[in-house]
Amino acid sequence: IPSTNISQKERVLQLIQPVPTQLAADAELVEQARSEYKTLSQARGGLKMIYSLTLTVALLMALLGALALAIYLSDKIAAPLSHLARGTRAVAQGDFSQQQPVVSHDELGILTHSFNRMTRQLADARIKLELNQAEQAAAKAYVEALLGSLSAGVLSFDRQWRLQSANQSALAILGAERTPLAEAELDHWPQVYPTLAPLCEKVRQEFIAGQEMWQGQVELAGTNRVLLVRCTRLDSQDDALEMRGHVLVFDDVTDLLAAQRDAAWGEVARRLAHEIKNPLTPIQLAAER
């Protein structure tokens, strides 16, 4: 209550009135709820931080676990593929002994099984190829040894009349070397060895005429040597293989012809002597008488 006297102090009048019990209880509950809410509000920041840290840790652990699981599964899945890749590189380098274990029955297992079957087939094919090559080498060596023991000359040509093989007797009879003959076609041989011009011309004429097989005598140019020549065309059952060619067999019959001429002249001389002797016999008998 304000005082009229400035020097006097102000006084306060306080009125205390009891509050109803229900209202006091409600007010107490409200105050308690407000206090709890304030406490919870103050603790919410810490809880949010705790929850965030917990979720972050859980997420990191889940990511690390997923990464570790992914690495483990990828290694487990990629291991057979790595083995197949190494096996494929080995097969590419010629090692057909690679056999990979079949660890599953899925698509990867089917792929591994197919790879093993492929390597077995390749190994068998290589063994067969090596056997065939060995047989061909043995057959070639046998044929070369057989041709080398012949006194007759043997030449083989391809479809373009390029020399494929020749025995030593053929080179000795022709008086030529293998390298110059192999580097040129038959029509160009006279440019290297002019003495072979009649032989090349004879061969060309006979096959231009369509002869599959022919035989004749050829005298080498500039020499007295006579060759008995026989040529045959080789036909392949499969034209796609291009194995068609020609084989030329010849022998030097110069000495044989000379011997035949000598024998013929001897026979002529014998018969001439007999014819001369026949009229002389009666004259001799008459003279003796």
PDB file of C-alpha atoms in Angstrom:
ATOM      1  CA  ILE A   1       0.000   0.000   0.000  1.00  0.00           C
ATOM      2  CA  PRO A   2       1.645   3.169  -1.041  1.00  0.00           C
ATOM      3  CA  SER A   3       2.283   5.574   1.758  1.00  0.00           C
ATOM      4  CA  THR A   4       1.605   9.235   1.603  1.00  0.00           C
ATOM      5  CA  ASN A   5       4.776   9.940   3.456  1.00  0.00           C
ATOM      6  CA  ILE A   6       7.848   9.629   1.240  1.00  0.00           C
ATOM      7  CA  SER A   7      10.123   8.976   4.148  1.00  0.00           C
ATOM      8  CA  GLN A   8       8.122   5.982   5.271  1.00  0.00           C
ATOM      9  CA  LYS A   9       8.760   2.478   3.776  1.00  0.00           C
ATOM     10  CA  GLU A  10       6.288   0.657   1.579  1.00  0.00           C
ATOM     11  CA  ARG A  11       4.388  -2.120   3.171  1.00  0.00           C
ATOM     12  CA  VAL A  12       2.921  -5.250   1.538  1.00  0.00           C
ATOM     13  CA  LEU A  13      -0.296  -6.947   2.388  1.00  0.00           C
ATOM     14  CA  GLN A  14      -0.257 -10.745   1.860  1.00  0.00           C
ATOM     15  CA  LEU A  15      -3.450 -12.719   1.700  1.00  0.00           C
ATOM     16  CA  ILE A  16      -3.218 -16.466   2.153  1.00  0.00           C
ATOM     17  CA  GLN A  17      -6.198 -18.512   1.092  1.00  0.00           C
ATOM     18  CA  PRO A  18      -6.244 -22.347   1.129  1.00  0.00           C
ATOM     19  CA  VAL A  19      -6.478 -24.013  -2.338  1.00  0.00           C
ATOM     20  CA  PRO A  20      -8.810 -26.940  -2.787  1.00  0.00           C
ATOM     21  CA  THR A  21      -7.156 -30.327  -2.424  1.00  0.00           C
ATOM     22  CA  GLN A  22      -8.076 -31.544  -5.936  1.00  0.00           C
ATOM     23  CA  LEU A  23      -6.790 -28.401  -7.521  1.00  0.00           C
ATOM     24  CA  ALA A  24      -3.571 -28.634  -5.526  1.00  0.00           C
ATOM     25  CA  ALA A  25      -3.107 -32.264  -6.590  1.00  0.00           C
ATOM     26  CA  ASP A  26      -3.727 -31.348 -10.218  1.00  0.00           C
ATOM     27  CA  ALA A  27      -1.301 -28.487  -9.962  1.00  0.00           C
ATOM     28  CA  GLU A  28       1.230 -30.805  -8.394  1.00  0.00           C
ATOM     29  CA  LEU A  29       0.798 -33.313 -11.240  1.00  0.00           C
ATOM     30  CA  VAL A  30       1.200 -30.575 -13.811  1.00  0.00           C
ATOM     31  CA  GLU A  31       4.314 -29.331 -12.130  1.00  0.00           C
ATOM     32  CA  GLN A  32       5.701 -32.875 -11.920  1.00  0.00           C
ATOM     33  CA  ALA A  33       4.938 -33.504 -15.577  1.00  0.00           C
ATOM     34  CA  ARG A  34       6.560 -30.202 -16.504  1.00  0.00           C
ATOM     35  CA  SER A  35       9.609 -31.120 -14.474  1.00  0.00           C
ATOM     36  CA  GLU A  36       9.820 -34.566 -16.082  1.00  0.00           C
ATOM     37  CA  TYR A  37       9.346 -33.061 -19.533  1.00  0.00           C
ATOM     38  CA  LYS A  38      12.095 -30.567 -18.830  1.00  0.00           C
ATOM     39  CA  THR A  39      14.357 -33.388 -17.674  1.00  0.00           C
ATOM     40  CA  LEU A  40      13.539 -35.475 -20.717  1.00  0.00           C
ATOM     41  CA  SER A  41      13.997 -32.472 -22.967  1.00  0.00           C
ATOM     42  CA  GLN A  42      17.420 -31.877 -21.514  1.00  0.00           C
ATOM     43  CA  ALA A  43      18.320 -35.594 -21.888  1.00  0.00           C
ATOM     44  CA  ARG A  44      16.977 -35.829 -25.484  1.00  0.00           C
ATOM     45  CA  GLY A  45      20.140 -34.440 -27.012  1.00  0.00           C
ATOM     46  CA  GLY A  46      22.297 -37.006 -25.266  1.00  0.00           C
ATOM     47  CA  LEU A  47      19.922 -39.820 -26.214  1.00  0.00           C
ATOM     48  CA  LYS A  48      19.922 -38.697 -29.824  1.00  0.00           C
ATOM     49  CA  MET A  49      23.705 -38.670 -29.806  1.00  0.00           C
ATOM     50  CA  ILE A  50      23.830 -42.101 -28.167  1.00  0.00           C
ATOM     51  CA  TYR A  51      21.302 -43.490 -30.652  1.00  0.00           C
ATOM     52  CA  SER A  52      23.207 -41.928 -33.541  1.00  0.00           C
ATOM     53  CA  LEU A  53      26.493 -43.383 -32.344  1.00  0.00           C
ATOM     54  CA  THR A  54      24.854 -46.763 -31.778  1.00  0.00           C
ATOM     55  CA  LEU A  55      23.259 -46.803 -35.218  1.00  0.00           C
ATOM     56  CA  THR A  56      26.487 -45.605 -36.818  1.00  0.00           C
ATOM     57  CA  VAL A  57      28.491 -48.322 -35.115  1.00  0.00           C
ATOM     58  CA  ALA A  58      25.867 -50.906 -36.032  1.00  0.00           C
ATOM     59  CA  LEU A  59      25.866 -49.684 -39.652  1.00  0.00           C
ATOM     60  CA  LEU A  60      29.646 -49.776 -39.809  1.00  0.00           C
ATOM     61  CA  MET A  61      29.690 -53.260 -38.351  1.00  0.00           C
ATOM     62  CA  ALA A  62      27.041 -54.372 -40.843  1.00  0.00           C
ATOM     63  CA  LEU A  63      28.987 -52.839 -43.727  1.00  0.00           C
ATOM     64  CA  LEU A  64      32.233 -54.432 -42.583  1.00  0.00           C
ATOM     65  CA  GLY A  65      30.485 -57.772 -42.164  1.00  0.00           C
ATOM     66  CA  ALA A  66      28.879 -57.493 -45.596  1.00  0.00           C
ATOM     67  CA  LEU A  67      32.224 -56.523 -47.117  1.00  0.00           C
ATOM     68  CA  ALA A  68      33.996 -59.427 -45.440  1.00  0.00           C
ATOM     69  CA  LEU A  69      31.214 -61.793 -46.508  1.00  0.00           C
ATOM     70  CA  ALA A  70      31.364 -60.429 -50.054  1.00  0.00           C
ATOM     71  CA  ILE A  71      35.135 -60.887 -50.166  1.00  0.00           C
ATOM     72  CA  TYR A  72      34.827 -64.407 -48.814  1.00  0.00           C
ATOM     73  CA  LEU A  73      32.062 -65.347 -51.231  1.00  0.00           C
ATOM     74  CA  SER A  74      33.823 -63.701 -54.163  1.00  0.00           C
ATOM     75  CA  ASP A  75      37.023 -65.584 -53.362  1.00  0.00           C
ATOM     76  CA  LYS A  76      35.095 -68.799 -53.033  1.00  0.00           C
ATOM     77  CA  ILE A  77      33.220 -68.223 -56.281  1.00  0.00           C
ATOM     78  CA  ALA A  78      36.173 -66.817 -58.208  1.00  0.00           C
ATOM     79  CA  ALA A  79      38.628 -69.509 -57.112  1.00  0.00           C
ATOM     80  CA  PRO A  80      37.344 -72.099 -59.637  1.00  0.00           C
ATOM     81  CA  LEU A  81      37.269 -69.398 -62.313  1.00  0.00           C
ATOM     82  CA  SER A  82      40.859 -68.518 -61.491  1.00  0.00           C
ATOM     83  CA  HIS A  83      41.814 -72.167 -61.760  1.00  0.00           C
ATOM     84  CA  LEU A  84      40.023 -72.350 -65.107  1.00  0.00           C
ATOM     85  CA  ALA A  85      41.816 -69.212 -66.288  1.00  0.00           C
ATOM     86  CA  ARG A  86      45.200 -70.660 -65.319  1.00  0.00           C
ATOM     87  CA  GLY A  87      44.277 -73.938 -66.961  1.00  0.00           C
ATOM     88  CA  THR A  88      43.204 -72.106 -70.121  1.00  0.00           C
ATOM     89  CA  ARG A  89      46.537 -70.272 -70.269  1.00  0.00           C
ATOM     90  CA  ALA A  90      48.354 -73.568 -69.805  1.00  0.00           C
ATOM     91  CA  VAL A  91      46.292 -75.153 -72.581  1.00  0.00           C
ATOM     92  CA  ALA A  92      47.070 -72.187 -74.829  1.00  0.00           C
ATOM     93  CA  GLN A  93      50.774 -72.892 -74.216  1.00  0.00           C
ATOM     94  CA  GLY A  94      50.336 -76.550 -75.178  1.00  0.00           C
ATOM     95  CA  ASP A  95      49.876 -78.199 -71.769  1.00  0.00           C
ATOM     96  CA  PHE A  96      46.825 -80.458 -72.213  1.00  0.00           C
ATOM     97  CA  SER A  97      47.255 -82.299 -68.902  1.00  0.00           C
ATOM     98  CA  GLN A  98      45.196 -79.732 -66.964  1.00  0.00           C
ATOM     99  CA  GLN A  99      42.318 -81.254 -64.979  1.00  0.00           C
ATOM    100  CA  GLN A 100      40.322 -79.056 -62.586  1.00  0.00           C
ATOM    101  CA  PRO A 101      38.309 -80.499 -59.655  1.00  0.00           C
ATOM    102  CA  VAL A 102      34.527 -80.286 -59.989  1.00  0.00           C
ATOM    103  CA  VAL A 103      33.385 -78.736 -56.686  1.00  0.00           C
ATOM    104  CA  SER A 104      29.717 -78.163 -57.526  1.00  0.00           C
ATOM    105  CA  HIS A 105      26.942 -79.276 -59.832  1.00  0.00           C
ATOM    106  CA  ASP A 106      25.798 -75.856 -60.956  1.00  0.00           C
ATOM    107  CA  GLU A 107      26.741 -73.955 -64.102  1.00  0.00           C
ATOM    108  CA  LEU A 108      30.304 -73.553 -62.829  1.00  0.00           C
ATOM    109  CA  GLY A 109      30.575 -77.306 -62.286  1.00  0.00           C
ATOM    110  CA  ILE A 110      29.260 -77.947 -65.796  1.00  0.00           C
ATOM    111  CA  LEU A 111      31.818 -75.478 -67.157  1.00  0.00           C
ATOM    112  CA  THR A 112      34.637 -77.193 -65.247  1.00  0.00           C
ATOM    113  CA  HIS A 113      33.498 -80.610 -66.460  1.00  0.00           C
ATOM    114  CA  SER A 114      33.411 -79.329 -70.049  1.00  0.00           C
ATOM    115  CA  PHE A 115      36.912 -77.878 -69.628  1.00  0.00           C
ATOM    116  CA  ASN A 116      38.250 -81.223 -68.355  1.00  0.00           C
ATOM    117  CA  ARG A 117      36.613 -83.072 -71.243  1.00  0.00           C
ATOM    118  CA  MET A 118      38.064 -80.564 -73.707  1.00  0.00           C
ATOM    119  CA  THR A 119      41.593 -80.993 -72.343  1.00  0.00           C
ATOM    120  CA  ARG A 120      41.264 -84.793 -72.519  1.00  0.00           C
ATOM    121  CA  GLN A 121      40.101 -84.582 -76.122  1.00  0.00           C
ATOM    122  CA  LEU A 122      42.932 -82.199 -76.986  1.00  0.00           C
ATOM    123  CA  ALA A 123      45.458 -84.499 -75.329  1.00  0.00           C
ATOM    124  CA  ASP A 124      44.094 -87.499 -77.241  1.00  0.00           C
ATOM    125  CA  ALA A 125      44.110 -85.507 -80.476  1.00  0.00           C
ATOM    126  CA  ARG A 126      47.715 -84.445 -79.910  1.00  0.00           C
ATOM    127  CA  ILE A 127      48.749 -88.035 -79.187  1.00  0.00           C
ATOM    128  CA  LYS A 128      47.032 -89.178 -82.395  1.00  0.00           C
ATOM    129  CA  LEU A 129      48.630 -86.317 -84.304  1.00  0.00           C
ATOM    130  CA  GLU A 130      52.066 -87.190 -82.980  1.00  0.00           C
ATOM    131  CA  LEU A 131      51.510 -90.837 -83.903  1.00  0.00           C
ATOM    132  CA  ASN A 132      50.380 -89.837 -87.390  1.00  0.00           C
ATOM    133  CA  GLN A 133      53.361 -87.531 -87.771  1.00  0.00           C
ATOM    134  CA  ALA A 134      55.670 -90.295 -86.616  1.00  0.00           C
ATOM    135  CA  GLU A 135      54.058 -92.720 -89.077  1.00  0.00           C
ATOM    136  CA  GLN A 136      54.303 -90.172 -91.874  1.00  0.00           C
ATOM    137  CA  ALA A 137      57.920 -89.456 -91.007  1.00  0.00           C
ATOM    138  CA  ALA A 138      58.692 -93.175 -90.996  1.00  0.00           C
ATOM    139  CA  ALA A 139      56.842 -93.654 -94.288  1.00  0.00           C
ATOM    140  CA  LYS A 140      58.633 -90.669 -95.796  1.00  0.00           C
ATOM    141  CA  ALA A 141      61.993 -91.974 -94.622  1.00  0.00           C
ATOM    142  CA  TYR A 142      61.150 -95.410 -96.039  1.00  0.00           C
ATOM    143  CA  VAL A 143      60.111 -93.921 -99.387  1.00  0.00           C
ATOM    144  CA  GLU A 144      63.227 -91.734 -99.494  1.00  0.00           C
ATOM    145  CA  ALA A 145      65.407 -94.725 -98.690  1.00  0.00           C
ATOM    146  CA  LEU A 146      63.606 -96.752-101.345  1.00  0.00           C
ATOM    147  CA  LEU A 147      63.941 -93.998-103.944  1.00  0.00           C
ATOM    148  CA  GLY A 148      67.547 -93.457-102.968  1.00  0.00           C
ATOM    149  CA  SER A 149      68.347 -97.091-103.726  1.00  0.00           C
ATOM    150  CA  LEU A 150      66.841 -96.886-107.218  1.00  0.00           C
ATOM    151  CA  SER A 151      69.052 -96.307-110.205  1.00  0.00           C
ATOM    152  CA  ALA A 152      66.179 -94.598-112.031  1.00  0.00           C
ATOM    153  CA  GLY A 153      65.418 -90.944-111.463  1.00  0.00           C
ATOM    154  CA  VAL A 154      62.117 -89.985-109.811  1.00  0.00           C
ATOM    155  CA  LEU A 155      60.714 -86.439-109.732  1.00  0.00           C
ATOM    156  CA  SER A 156      57.395 -85.383-108.220  1.00  0.00           C
ATOM    157  CA  PHE A 157      55.599 -82.124-109.065  1.00  0.00           C
ATOM    158  CA  ASP A 158      52.587 -80.274-107.710  1.00  0.00           C
ATOM    159  CA  ARG A 159      49.726 -78.896-109.793  1.00  0.00           C
ATOM    160  CA  GLN A 160      51.790 -75.846-110.788  1.00  0.00           C
ATOM    161  CA  TRP A 161      54.679 -78.053-111.935  1.00  0.00           C
ATOM    162  CA  ARG A 162      56.920 -77.095-109.061  1.00  0.00           C
ATOM    163  CA  LEU A 163      59.372 -79.691-107.859  1.00  0.00           C
ATOM    164  CA  GLN A 164      58.324 -81.388-104.618  1.00  0.00           C
ATOM    165  CA  SER A 165      60.829 -84.210-104.303  1.00  0.00           C
ATOM    166  CA  ALA A 166      63.715 -85.728-106.202  1.00  0.00           C
ATOM    167  CA  ASN A 167      66.039 -88.639-105.512  1.00  0.00           C
ATOM    168  CA  GLN A 168      69.791 -88.533-105.928  1.00  0.00           C
ATOM    169  CA  SER A 169      69.703 -90.669-109.063  1.00  0.00           C
ATOM    170  CA  ALA A 170      67.481 -88.098-110.804  1.00  0.00           C
ATOM    171  CA  LEU A 171      69.839 -85.241-109.952  1.00  0.00           C
ATOM    172  CA  ALA A 172      72.840 -87.305-111.032  1.00  0.00           C
ATOM    173  CA  ILE A 173      71.235 -88.240-114.367  1.00  0.00           C
ATOM    174  CA  LEU A 174      70.120 -84.678-115.083  1.00  0.00           C
ATOM    175  CA  GLY A 175      73.409 -83.224-113.890  1.00  0.00           C
ATOM    176  CA  ALA A 176      71.556 -80.624-111.815  1.00  0.00           C
ATOM    177  CA  GLU A 177      71.161 -79.497-108.229  1.00  0.00           C
ATOM    178  CA  ARG A 178      67.933 -79.596-106.277  1.00  0.00           C
ATOM    179  CA  THR A 179      67.788 -75.972-105.101  1.00  0.00           C
ATOM    180  CA  PRO A 180      67.695 -74.257-108.524  1.00  0.00           C
ATOM    181  CA  LEU A 181      65.122 -76.771-109.779  1.00  0.00           C
ATOM    182  CA  ALA A 182      62.893 -76.339-106.719  1.00  0.00           C
ATOM    183  CA  GLU A 183      62.893 -72.556-106.986  1.00  0.00           C
ATOM    184  CA  ALA A 184      61.456 -72.478-110.537  1.00  0.00           C
ATOM    185  CA  GLU A 185      58.610 -74.084-112.442  1.00  0.00           C
ATOM    186  CA  LEU A 186      59.287 -76.779-115.000  1.00  0.00           C
ATOM    187  CA  ASP A 187      58.980 -74.339-117.940  1.00  0.00           C
ATOM    188  CA  HIS A 188      61.792 -72.201-116.476  1.00  0.00           C
ATOM    189  CA  TRP A 189      64.268 -75.051-116.000  1.00  0.00           C
ATOM    190  CA  PRO A 190      65.936 -74.500-119.408  1.00  0.00           C
ATOM    191  CA  GLN A 191      66.916 -71.003-118.267  1.00  0.00           C
ATOM    192  CA  VAL A 192      69.014 -72.584-115.521  1.00  0.00           C
ATOM    193  CA  TYR A 193      70.012 -75.835-117.261  1.00  0.00           C
ATOM    194  CA  PRO A 194      69.739 -75.531-121.067  1.00  0.00           C
ATOM    195  CA  THR A 195      70.340 -79.267-121.514  1.00  0.00           C
ATOM    196  CA  LEU A 196      66.919 -79.944-119.970  1.00  0.00           C
ATOM    197  CA  ALA A 197      65.038 -78.010-122.673  1.00  0.00           C
ATOM    198  CA  PRO A 198      64.014 -81.124-124.703  1.00  0.00           C
ATOM    199  CA  LEU A 199      62.754 -82.853-121.562  1.00  0.00           C
ATOM    200  CA  CYS A 200      60.661 -79.863-120.465  1.00  0.00           C
ATOM    201  CA  GLU A 201      59.288 -79.376-123.972  1.00  0.00           C
ATOM    202  CA  LYS A 202      58.344 -83.056-124.232  1.00  0.00           C
ATOM    203  CA  VAL A 203      56.555 -83.026-120.892  1.00  0.00           C
ATOM    204  CA  ARG A 204      54.693 -79.813-121.737  1.00  0.00           C
ATOM    205  CA  GLN A 205      53.557 -81.082-125.137  1.00  0.00           C
ATOM    206  CA  GLU A 206      52.298 -84.401-123.825  1.00  0.00           C
ATOM    207  CA  PHE A 207      50.215 -82.914-121.032  1.00  0.00           C
ATOM    208  CA  ILE A 208      48.908 -80.066-123.161  1.00  0.00           C
ATOM    209  CA  ALA A 209      47.640 -82.815-125.466  1.00  0.00           C
ATOM    210  CA  GLY A 210      45.686 -84.198-122.523  1.00  0.00           C
ATOM    211  CA  GLN A 211      47.725 -87.303-121.861  1.00  0.00           C
ATOM    212  CA  GLU A 212      47.229 -88.763-118.392  1.00  0.00           C
ATOM    213  CA  MET A 213      50.149 -91.147-118.811  1.00  0.00           C
ATOM    214  CA  TRP A 214      52.814 -91.344-121.481  1.00  0.00           C
ATOM    215  CA  GLN A 215      56.212 -92.847-122.160  1.00  0.00           C
ATOM    216  CA  GLY A 216      58.947 -91.880-124.583  1.00  0.00           C
ATOM    217  CA  GLN A 217      62.607 -91.220-125.206  1.00  0.00           C
ATOM    218  CA  VAL A 218      64.222 -87.806-124.829  1.00  0.00           C
ATOM    219  CA  GLU A 219      67.745 -86.834-125.804  1.00  0.00           C
ATOM    220  CA  LEU A 220      69.273 -84.127-123.654  1.00  0.00           C
ATOM    221  CA  ALA A 221      70.404 -81.090-125.588  1.00  0.00           C
ATOM    222  CA  GLY A 222      74.127 -80.859-126.310  1.00  0.00           C
ATOM    223  CA  THR A 223      74.814 -84.389-125.127  1.00  0.00           C
ATOM    224  CA  ASN A 224      74.502 -87.907-126.462  1.00  0.00           C
ATOM    225  CA  ARG A 225      72.542 -89.020-123.433  1.00  0.00           C
ATOM    226  CA  VAL A 226      69.111 -90.528-124.059  1.00  0.00           C
ATOM    227  CA  LEU A 227      66.492 -90.811-121.335  1.00  0.00           C
ATOM    228  CA  LEU A 228      63.585 -93.224-121.246  1.00  0.00           C
ATOM    229  CA  VAL A 229      60.862 -91.118-119.630  1.00  0.00           C
ATOM    230  CA  ARG A 230      57.519 -92.154-118.163  1.00  0.00           C
ATOM    231  CA  CYS A 231      55.159 -89.548-116.641  1.00  0.00           C
ATOM    232  CA  THR A 232      51.890 -90.075-114.770  1.00  0.00           C
ATOM    233  CA  ARG A 233      49.284 -87.673-113.486  1.00  0.00           C
ATOM    234  CA  LEU A 234      48.260 -88.096-109.842  1.00  0.00           C
ATOM    235  CA  ASP A 235      44.560 -87.595-109.152  1.00  0.00           C
ATOM    236  CA  SER A 236      43.202 -86.921-105.666  1.00  0.00           C
ATOM    237  CA  GLN A 237      39.781 -88.135-104.568  1.00  0.00           C
ATOM    238  CA  ASP A 238      39.176 -84.800-102.907  1.00  0.00           C
ATOM    239  CA  ASP A 239      39.990 -81.890-105.201  1.00  0.00           C
ATOM    240  CA  ALA A 240      39.713 -79.496-102.256  1.00  0.00           C
ATOM    241  CA  LEU A 241      42.912 -80.951-100.833  1.00  0.00           C
ATOM    242  CA  GLU A 242      44.845 -79.852-103.939  1.00  0.00           C
ATOM    243  CA  MET A 243      47.007 -82.969-103.808  1.00  0.00           C
ATOM    244  CA  ARG A 244      46.975 -83.496-107.579  1.00  0.00           C
ATOM    245  CA  GLY A 245      50.351 -83.521-109.229  1.00  0.00           C
ATOM    246  CA  HIS A 246      52.658 -85.472-111.515  1.00  0.00           C
ATOM    247  CA  VAL A 247      55.381 -88.072-111.153  1.00  0.00           C
ATOM    248  CA  LEU A 248      58.208 -88.271-113.671  1.00  0.00           C
ATOM    249  CA  VAL A 249      60.322 -91.447-113.803  1.00  0.00           C
ATOM    250  CA  PHE A 250      63.254 -91.712-116.157  1.00  0.00           C
ATOM    251  CA  ASP A 251      66.433 -93.686-116.687  1.00  0.00           C
ATOM    252  CA  ASP A 252      69.571 -93.166-118.703  1.00  0.00           C
ATOM    253  CA  VAL A 253      69.394 -95.721-121.538  1.00  0.00           C
ATOM    254  CA  THR A 254      72.382 -94.389-123.477  1.00  0.00           C
ATOM    255  CA  ASP A 255      74.549 -97.391-122.654  1.00  0.00           C
ATOM    256  CA  LEU A 256      71.647 -99.749-123.269  1.00  0.00           C
ATOM    257  CA  LEU A 257      70.974 -98.256-126.697  1.00  0.00           C
ATOM    258  CA  ALA A 258      74.669 -98.426-127.508  1.00  0.00           C
ATOM    259  CA  ALA A 259      74.708-102.086-126.481  1.00  0.00           C
ATOM    260  CA  GLN A 260      71.631-102.741-128.583  1.00  0.00           C
ATOM    261  CA  ARG A 261      73.260-101.030-131.564  1.00  0.00           C
ATOM    262  CA  ASP A 262      76.424-103.051-131.035  1.00  0.00           C
ATOM    263  CA  ALA A 263      74.411-106.247-130.833  1.00  0.00           C
ATOM    264  CA  ALA A 264      72.460-105.301-133.944  1.00  0.00           C
ATOM    265  CA  TRP A 265      75.615-104.562-135.917  1.00  0.00           C
ATOM    266  CA  GLY A 266      77.122-107.848-134.670  1.00  0.00           C
ATOM    267  CA  GLU A 267      74.079-109.716-135.900  1.00  0.00           C
ATOM    268  CA  VAL A 268      74.288-107.903-139.249  1.00  0.00           C
ATOM    269  CA  ALA A 269      77.981-108.819-139.522  1.00  0.00           C
ATOM    270  CA  ARG A 270      77.260-112.451-138.631  1.00  0.00           C
ATOM    271  CA  ARG A 271      74.538-112.749-141.215  1.00  0.00           C
ATOM    272  CA  LEU A 272      76.634-110.968-143.830  1.00  0.00           C
ATOM    273  CA  ALA A 273      79.542-113.342-143.153  1.00  0.00           C
ATOM    274  CA  HIS A 274      77.173-116.286-143.464  1.00  0.00           C
ATOM    275  CA  GLU A 275      75.819-115.013-146.774  1.00  0.00           C
ATOM    276  CA  ILE A 276      79.340-114.447-148.060  1.00  0.00           C
ATOM    277  CA  LYS A 277      80.459-117.849-146.870  1.00  0.00           C
ATOM    278  CA  ASN A 278      77.652-119.737-148.602  1.00  0.00           C
ATOM    279  CA  PRO A 279      78.818-119.097-152.240  1.00  0.00           C
ATOM    280  CA  LEU A 280      82.463-119.612-151.309  1.00  0.00           C
ATOM    281  CA  THR A 281      81.950-123.161-150.038  1.00  0.00           C
ATOM    282  CA  PRO A 282      81.257-124.754-153.473  1.00  0.00           C
ATOM    283  CA  ILE A 283      84.218-122.893-154.964  1.00  0.00           C
ATOM    284  CA  GLN A 284      86.471-124.239-152.180  1.00  0.00           C
ATOM    285  CA  LEU A 285      85.230-127.816-152.733  1.00  0.00           C
ATOM    286  CA  ALA A 286      85.755-127.539-156.491  1.00  0.00           C
ATOM    287  CA  ALA A 287      89.223-126.196-155.973  1.00  0.00           C
ATOM    288  CA  GLU A 288      90.054-129.074-153.647  1.00  0.00           C
ATOM    289  CA  ARG A 289      88.839-131.568-156.174  1.00  0.00           C
TER     290      ARG A 289
END
